[in-house]
Amino acid sequence: NWSNSGFPAVAPPGNGDSANVANGGNAQWTTNAAYTVQVLRAGNGAAGTISISGGNAFTSANDVLVGRQSGTPIGTLNVSGAGTIFNVTTGNTHVGTVSHTFGTAGAAAAGVLNISSRAVFNHNPGGDDSFIIGNNLPNGANPVQAGTYKGTLNVDGGTLNVLNGSRLHVGQSQGGVGEMNVSNGGLVNVTDDDMVTGRAGTGILNLSGGTITKSGGGTFIAGFQGGTSTVNHTGGALNVAGGEFWIGQD
């Protein structure tokens, strides 16, 4: 099911490879050994699933893209199991995301990231990079595209850490629809920049169990730049320990 930079792989991708799954298959990493790839794409222009559950560290040295310009088919990344640590050390993590250089313009996209069963996902690029769920962000002369770019993040008993100057946006730009679900003791920590639901797009946050903590610099904003935000808090804790908490901001 793997391919390296768009070509069928004769073996699992390695340190210098761009690892892709876009043939409807499910590539599974279950070995109890640390592993590194250069870029990880699940559902790159088509359906595809990657499941990480090896109980060790899996690292993407650059972007992680889940459901990229995929149209209706869904790209899925599953990270599960105690001891499983997924690290992003450079670049962006985008789930349900537009591309201005790949695929058909306006094709739309759908992506799902599941972090469960005590697994840990560390987005720690050490720079001005983003973790975006539902992304239709324009790029230079390229405007927002037609279609819906839908991303879903499920933190079900796992942990998401957005660290080191990175921001977390749920629903980015017109046509970007993001949904973030935190349950069953899940933990979300955003330490050094903004957390925004509905940044010029549509953002939905459902917190039914677990804890979301916004600390350090930056602001927690629900509804920004004309975006729409819905926050359903039925259990667990939402802590704004650093910065401010704004509801509706131009």
mmCIF file of C-alpha atoms in Angstrom:
data_model
loop_
_atom_site.group_PDB
_atom_site.id
_atom_site.type_symbol
_atom_site.label_atom_id
_atom_site.label_comp_id
_atom_site.label_asym_id
_atom_site.label_seq_id
_atom_site.Cartn_x
_atom_site.Cartn_y
_atom_site.Cartn_z
ATOM 1 C CA ASN A 1 0.000 0.000 0.000
ATOM 2 C CA TRP A 2 2.931 2.359 0.432
ATOM 3 C CA SER A 3 4.339 4.558 -2.280
ATOM 4 C CA ASN A 4 7.450 6.723 -2.201
ATOM 5 C CA SER A 5 6.953 10.216 -3.660
ATOM 6 C CA GLY A 6 4.075 8.950 -5.795
ATOM 7 C CA PHE A 7 5.735 5.735 -7.045
ATOM 8 C CA PRO A 8 4.900 2.209 -5.828
ATOM 9 C CA ALA A 9 7.323 1.178 -3.100
ATOM 10 C CA VAL A 10 9.187 -2.121 -3.068
ATOM 11 C CA ALA A 11 9.706 -1.716 0.692
ATOM 12 C CA PRO A 12 8.390 0.543 3.454
ATOM 13 C CA PRO A 13 9.538 4.171 3.055
ATOM 14 C CA GLY A 14 12.616 5.250 4.978
ATOM 15 C CA ASN A 15 14.351 8.371 6.286
ATOM 16 C CA GLY A 16 14.604 10.230 2.982
ATOM 17 C CA ASP A 17 11.250 9.177 1.544
ATOM 18 C CA SER A 18 7.870 10.838 1.166
ATOM 19 C CA ALA A 19 5.469 8.143 2.345
ATOM 20 C CA ASN A 20 2.067 8.100 0.622
ATOM 21 C CA VAL A 21 -1.035 5.937 0.804
ATOM 22 C CA ALA A 22 -3.617 6.866 -1.846
ATOM 23 C CA ASN A 23 -4.936 3.607 -3.259
ATOM 24 C CA GLY A 24 -7.724 2.919 -0.777
ATOM 25 C CA GLY A 25 -5.480 0.669 1.287
ATOM 26 C CA ASN A 26 -4.444 0.699 4.938
ATOM 27 C CA ALA A 27 -0.697 0.724 5.569
ATOM 28 C CA GLN A 28 0.042 -0.451 9.121
ATOM 29 C CA TRP A 29 3.124 0.132 11.254
ATOM 30 C CA THR A 30 3.014 -2.207 14.229
ATOM 31 C CA THR A 31 6.641 -3.028 14.932
ATOM 32 C CA ASN A 32 8.136 -2.088 18.297
ATOM 33 C CA ALA A 33 10.988 -0.088 16.759
ATOM 34 C CA ALA A 34 11.539 3.623 16.145
ATOM 35 C CA TYR A 35 10.979 4.757 12.561
ATOM 36 C CA THR A 36 11.387 7.965 10.532
ATOM 37 C CA VAL A 37 10.093 9.195 7.175
ATOM 38 C CA GLN A 38 10.570 12.553 5.481
ATOM 39 C CA VAL A 39 6.902 13.403 4.733
ATOM 40 C CA LEU A 40 3.727 11.459 5.571
ATOM 41 C CA ARG A 41 0.582 11.676 3.423
ATOM 42 C CA ALA A 42 -2.545 9.613 4.041
ATOM 43 C CA GLY A 43 -5.187 10.101 1.352
ATOM 44 C CA ASN A 44 -3.094 12.161 -1.045
ATOM 45 C CA GLY A 45 -5.537 12.943 -3.863
ATOM 46 C CA ALA A 46 -7.542 9.782 -3.149
ATOM 47 C CA ALA A 47 -8.570 7.544 -0.260
ATOM 48 C CA GLY A 48 -5.881 6.070 1.952
ATOM 49 C CA THR A 49 -5.261 5.074 5.579
ATOM 50 C CA ILE A 50 -2.128 4.844 7.692
ATOM 51 C CA SER A 51 -2.312 3.157 11.113
ATOM 52 C CA ILE A 52 0.512 3.592 13.648
ATOM 53 C CA SER A 53 0.385 1.378 16.743
ATOM 54 C CA GLY A 54 3.839 -0.010 17.344
ATOM 55 C CA GLY A 55 4.398 1.160 20.915
ATOM 56 C CA ASN A 56 7.456 3.195 19.947
ATOM 57 C CA ALA A 57 8.345 6.498 18.226
ATOM 58 C CA PHE A 58 7.285 7.186 14.639
ATOM 59 C CA THR A 59 8.663 10.472 13.259
ATOM 60 C CA SER A 60 7.802 12.574 10.241
ATOM 61 C CA ALA A 61 10.672 14.976 9.607
ATOM 62 C CA ASN A 62 8.402 17.287 7.615
ATOM 63 C CA ASP A 63 4.715 17.796 6.756
ATOM 64 C CA VAL A 64 1.938 15.415 7.753
ATOM 65 C CA LEU A 65 -1.019 15.723 5.352
ATOM 66 C CA VAL A 66 -4.186 13.694 5.907
ATOM 67 C CA GLY A 67 -6.854 13.952 3.192
ATOM 68 C CA ARG A 68 -5.069 16.317 0.792
ATOM 69 C CA GLN A 69 -7.094 17.503 -2.219
ATOM 70 C CA SER A 70 -8.750 14.086 -1.997
ATOM 71 C CA GLY A 71 -12.311 14.951 -3.056
ATOM 72 C CA THR A 72 -15.015 12.867 -1.386
ATOM 73 C CA PRO A 73 -12.749 9.895 -0.474
ATOM 74 C CA ILE A 74 -11.312 10.127 3.026
ATOM 75 C CA GLY A 75 -7.703 10.123 4.144
ATOM 76 C CA THR A 76 -7.208 8.695 7.635
ATOM 77 C CA LEU A 77 -4.308 8.595 10.082
ATOM 78 C CA ASN A 78 -4.730 6.396 13.171
ATOM 79 C CA VAL A 79 -2.261 6.706 16.070
ATOM 80 C CA SER A 80 -3.078 4.340 18.925
ATOM 81 C CA GLY A 81 -1.766 2.363 21.863
ATOM 82 C CA ALA A 82 0.221 3.027 25.010
ATOM 83 C CA GLY A 83 3.842 3.846 24.235
ATOM 84 C CA THR A 84 3.119 4.941 20.656
ATOM 85 C CA ILE A 85 4.550 8.428 20.101
ATOM 86 C CA PHE A 86 4.089 10.218 16.788
ATOM 87 C CA ASN A 87 6.470 13.165 16.287
ATOM 88 C CA VAL A 88 6.330 15.943 13.703
ATOM 89 C CA THR A 89 9.679 17.745 13.873
ATOM 90 C CA THR A 90 9.380 20.217 10.972
ATOM 91 C CA GLY A 91 6.515 21.594 8.887
ATOM 92 C CA ASN A 92 2.738 21.477 9.203
ATOM 93 C CA THR A 93 0.096 18.973 10.211
ATOM 94 C CA HIS A 94 -3.012 19.507 8.049
ATOM 95 C CA VAL A 95 -6.105 17.294 8.135
ATOM 96 C CA GLY A 96 -8.673 17.720 5.341
ATOM 97 C CA THR A 97 -6.531 20.158 3.410
ATOM 98 C CA VAL A 98 -6.309 22.114 0.197
ATOM 99 C CA SER A 99 -3.339 22.026 -2.152
ATOM 100 C CA HIS A 100 -2.542 24.732 -4.696
ATOM 101 C CA THR A 101 0.140 22.650 -6.403
ATOM 102 C CA PHE A 102 -1.357 19.150 -6.489
ATOM 103 C CA GLY A 103 -4.568 17.569 -7.767
ATOM 104 C CA THR A 104 -7.657 19.249 -9.198
ATOM 105 C CA ALA A 105 -8.504 22.780 -8.077
ATOM 106 C CA GLY A 106 -11.751 22.842 -6.097
ATOM 107 C CA ALA A 107 -11.803 19.060 -5.700
ATOM 108 C CA ALA A 108 -12.456 19.410 -1.945
ATOM 109 C CA ALA A 109 -10.970 17.091 0.673
ATOM 110 C CA ALA A 110 -11.816 14.986 3.709
ATOM 111 C CA GLY A 111 -9.388 13.854 6.384
ATOM 112 C CA VAL A 112 -9.584 12.187 9.808
ATOM 113 C CA LEU A 113 -6.891 11.986 12.495
ATOM 114 C CA ASN A 114 -7.574 9.590 15.377
ATOM 115 C CA ILE A 115 -5.354 9.691 18.486
ATOM 116 C CA SER A 116 -6.494 7.035 20.931
ATOM 117 C CA SER A 117 -5.740 4.561 23.702
ATOM 118 C CA ARG A 118 -2.928 6.502 25.426
ATOM 119 C CA ALA A 119 -0.979 7.270 22.261
ATOM 120 C CA VAL A 120 0.786 10.659 22.046
ATOM 121 C CA PHE A 121 0.989 12.969 19.010
ATOM 122 C CA ASN A 122 3.652 15.699 19.300
ATOM 123 C CA HIS A 123 3.479 18.539 16.766
ATOM 124 C CA ASN A 124 6.811 20.155 17.626
ATOM 125 C CA PRO A 125 8.346 21.782 14.536
ATOM 126 C CA GLY A 126 10.334 24.478 16.302
ATOM 127 C CA GLY A 127 9.048 27.270 14.070
ATOM 128 C CA ASP A 128 6.071 29.173 12.723
ATOM 129 C CA ASP A 129 4.116 26.129 11.530
ATOM 130 C CA SER A 130 0.495 25.112 11.925
ATOM 131 C CA PHE A 131 -1.721 22.275 13.055
ATOM 132 C CA ILE A 132 -4.925 22.815 11.052
ATOM 133 C CA ILE A 133 -8.114 20.737 10.993
ATOM 134 C CA GLY A 134 -10.155 21.625 7.880
ATOM 135 C CA ASN A 135 -7.908 23.851 5.795
ATOM 136 C CA ASN A 136 -8.728 25.932 2.687
ATOM 137 C CA LEU A 137 -6.044 28.539 3.278
ATOM 138 C CA PRO A 138 -5.195 30.743 0.270
ATOM 139 C CA ASN A 139 -1.574 30.887 -0.801
ATOM 140 C CA GLY A 140 -0.149 34.054 -2.350
ATOM 141 C CA ALA A 141 -1.975 34.667 -5.626
ATOM 142 C CA ASN A 142 -3.982 31.464 -5.153
ATOM 143 C CA PRO A 143 -7.375 32.255 -3.557
ATOM 144 C CA VAL A 144 -9.564 29.958 -1.483
ATOM 145 C CA GLN A 145 -10.874 27.115 -3.634
ATOM 146 C CA ALA A 146 -14.419 25.984 -4.284
ATOM 147 C CA GLY A 147 -15.598 22.919 -2.402
ATOM 148 C CA THR A 148 -15.484 21.875 1.228
ATOM 149 C CA TYR A 149 -12.246 20.966 2.958
ATOM 150 C CA LYS A 150 -13.355 18.966 5.998
ATOM 151 C CA GLY A 151 -11.033 17.737 8.716
ATOM 152 C CA THR A 152 -11.901 15.768 11.853
ATOM 153 C CA LEU A 153 -9.667 15.278 14.883
ATOM 154 C CA ASN A 154 -10.667 12.654 17.459
ATOM 155 C CA VAL A 155 -8.647 12.577 20.686
ATOM 156 C CA ASP A 156 -10.130 9.560 22.447
ATOM 157 C CA GLY A 157 -8.003 8.717 25.468
ATOM 158 C CA GLY A 158 -4.840 9.911 23.727
ATOM 159 C CA THR A 159 -2.752 13.090 23.922
ATOM 160 C CA LEU A 160 -2.135 15.868 21.410
ATOM 161 C CA ASN A 161 0.669 18.353 22.125
ATOM 162 C CA VAL A 162 0.960 21.430 19.875
ATOM 163 C CA LEU A 163 4.285 22.905 20.940
ATOM 164 C CA ASN A 164 7.086 25.347 20.347
ATOM 165 C CA GLY A 165 5.341 28.287 18.663
ATOM 166 C CA SER A 166 2.822 26.313 16.613
ATOM 167 C CA ARG A 167 -0.860 27.239 16.406
ATOM 168 C CA LEU A 168 -3.960 25.035 16.387
ATOM 169 C CA HIS A 169 -6.765 26.088 14.033
ATOM 170 C CA VAL A 170 -10.047 24.221 13.636
ATOM 171 C CA GLY A 171 -11.813 25.366 10.442
ATOM 172 C CA GLN A 172 -9.466 27.593 8.414
ATOM 173 C CA SER A 173 -10.773 29.969 5.703
ATOM 174 C CA GLN A 174 -14.003 29.917 3.682
ATOM 175 C CA GLY A 175 -14.856 26.333 2.805
ATOM 176 C CA GLY A 176 -12.654 24.986 5.587
ATOM 177 C CA VAL A 177 -14.679 22.913 8.076
ATOM 178 C CA GLY A 178 -12.980 21.515 11.157
ATOM 179 C CA GLU A 179 -14.321 19.316 13.940
ATOM 180 C CA MET A 180 -12.370 18.458 17.086
ATOM 181 C CA ASN A 181 -13.698 15.825 19.485
ATOM 182 C CA VAL A 182 -12.039 15.222 22.860
ATOM 183 C CA SER A 183 -13.348 12.352 24.991
ATOM 184 C CA ASN A 184 -12.511 9.496 27.336
ATOM 185 C CA GLY A 185 -9.738 11.292 29.214
ATOM 186 C CA GLY A 186 -8.137 12.741 26.098
ATOM 187 C CA LEU A 187 -5.611 15.559 26.546
ATOM 188 C CA VAL A 188 -4.924 18.509 24.232
ATOM 189 C CA ASN A 189 -2.126 20.947 25.111
ATOM 190 C CA VAL A 190 -1.378 24.107 23.102
ATOM 191 C CA THR A 191 1.600 25.805 24.694
ATOM 192 C CA ASP A 192 2.951 28.797 22.783
ATOM 193 C CA ASP A 193 0.511 30.244 20.234
ATOM 194 C CA ASP A 194 -3.165 30.685 19.366
ATOM 195 C CA MET A 195 -5.894 28.087 19.469
ATOM 196 C CA VAL A 196 -8.725 29.164 17.144
ATOM 197 C CA THR A 197 -11.997 27.430 16.320
ATOM 198 C CA GLY A 198 -13.583 28.924 13.213
ATOM 199 C CA ARG A 199 -10.816 31.094 11.706
ATOM 200 C CA ALA A 200 -12.696 32.502 8.718
ATOM 201 C CA GLY A 201 -14.118 28.990 8.326
ATOM 202 C CA THR A 202 -16.374 26.715 10.382
ATOM 203 C CA GLY A 203 -15.001 25.215 13.583
ATOM 204 C CA ILE A 204 -16.718 22.758 15.930
ATOM 205 C CA LEU A 205 -15.258 21.734 19.281
ATOM 206 C CA ASN A 206 -16.889 18.915 21.251
ATOM 207 C CA LEU A 207 -15.418 18.320 24.706
ATOM 208 C CA SER A 208 -17.161 15.483 26.525
ATOM 209 C CA GLY A 209 -14.290 14.186 28.653
ATOM 210 C CA GLY A 210 -10.626 14.927 29.220
ATOM 211 C CA THR A 211 -8.806 18.256 29.310
ATOM 212 C CA ILE A 212 -7.918 20.988 26.838
ATOM 213 C CA THR A 213 -5.219 23.368 28.088
ATOM 214 C CA LYS A 214 -4.159 26.581 26.350
ATOM 215 C CA SER A 215 -0.981 27.883 28.050
ATOM 216 C CA GLY A 216 1.867 30.255 27.296
ATOM 217 C CA GLY A 217 1.475 33.017 24.722
ATOM 218 C CA GLY A 218 -1.329 33.454 22.247
ATOM 219 C CA THR A 219 -5.104 33.502 22.643
ATOM 220 C CA PHE A 220 -8.002 31.054 22.632
ATOM 221 C CA ILE A 221 -10.490 32.432 20.088
ATOM 222 C CA ALA A 222 -13.906 31.000 19.232
ATOM 223 C CA GLY A 223 -14.948 32.633 15.950
ATOM 224 C CA PHE A 224 -12.325 34.795 14.206
ATOM 225 C CA GLN A 225 -12.236 36.870 11.000
ATOM 226 C CA GLY A 226 -15.861 36.125 10.138
ATOM 227 C CA GLY A 227 -15.626 32.443 10.982
ATOM 228 C CA THR A 228 -18.267 30.415 12.793
ATOM 229 C CA SER A 229 -17.465 28.533 15.970
ATOM 230 C CA THR A 230 -19.520 26.095 18.026
ATOM 231 C CA VAL A 231 -18.193 24.845 21.359
ATOM 232 C CA ASN A 232 -20.106 22.001 23.025
ATOM 233 C CA HIS A 233 -18.694 21.433 26.517
ATOM 234 C CA THR A 234 -20.527 18.560 28.199
ATOM 235 C CA GLY A 235 -17.718 17.089 30.299
ATOM 236 C CA GLY A 236 -14.048 17.419 31.126
ATOM 237 C CA ALA A 237 -12.125 20.686 31.560
ATOM 238 C CA LEU A 238 -11.246 23.602 29.322
ATOM 239 C CA ASN A 239 -8.331 25.562 30.831
ATOM 240 C CA VAL A 240 -7.025 28.860 29.460
ATOM 241 C CA ALA A 241 -3.896 29.107 31.583
ATOM 242 C CA GLY A 242 -2.080 31.618 29.374
ATOM 243 C CA GLY A 243 -3.256 34.419 27.106
ATOM 244 C CA GLU A 244 -6.900 35.456 26.790
ATOM 245 C CA PHE A 245 -10.206 33.795 25.871
ATOM 246 C CA TRP A 246 -12.188 35.614 23.173
ATOM 247 C CA ILE A 247 -15.619 34.743 21.780
ATOM 248 C CA GLY A 248 -16.074 36.422 18.394
ATOM 249 C CA GLN A 249 -13.171 38.509 17.078
ATOM 250 C CA ASP A 250 -12.727 40.395 13.786
#
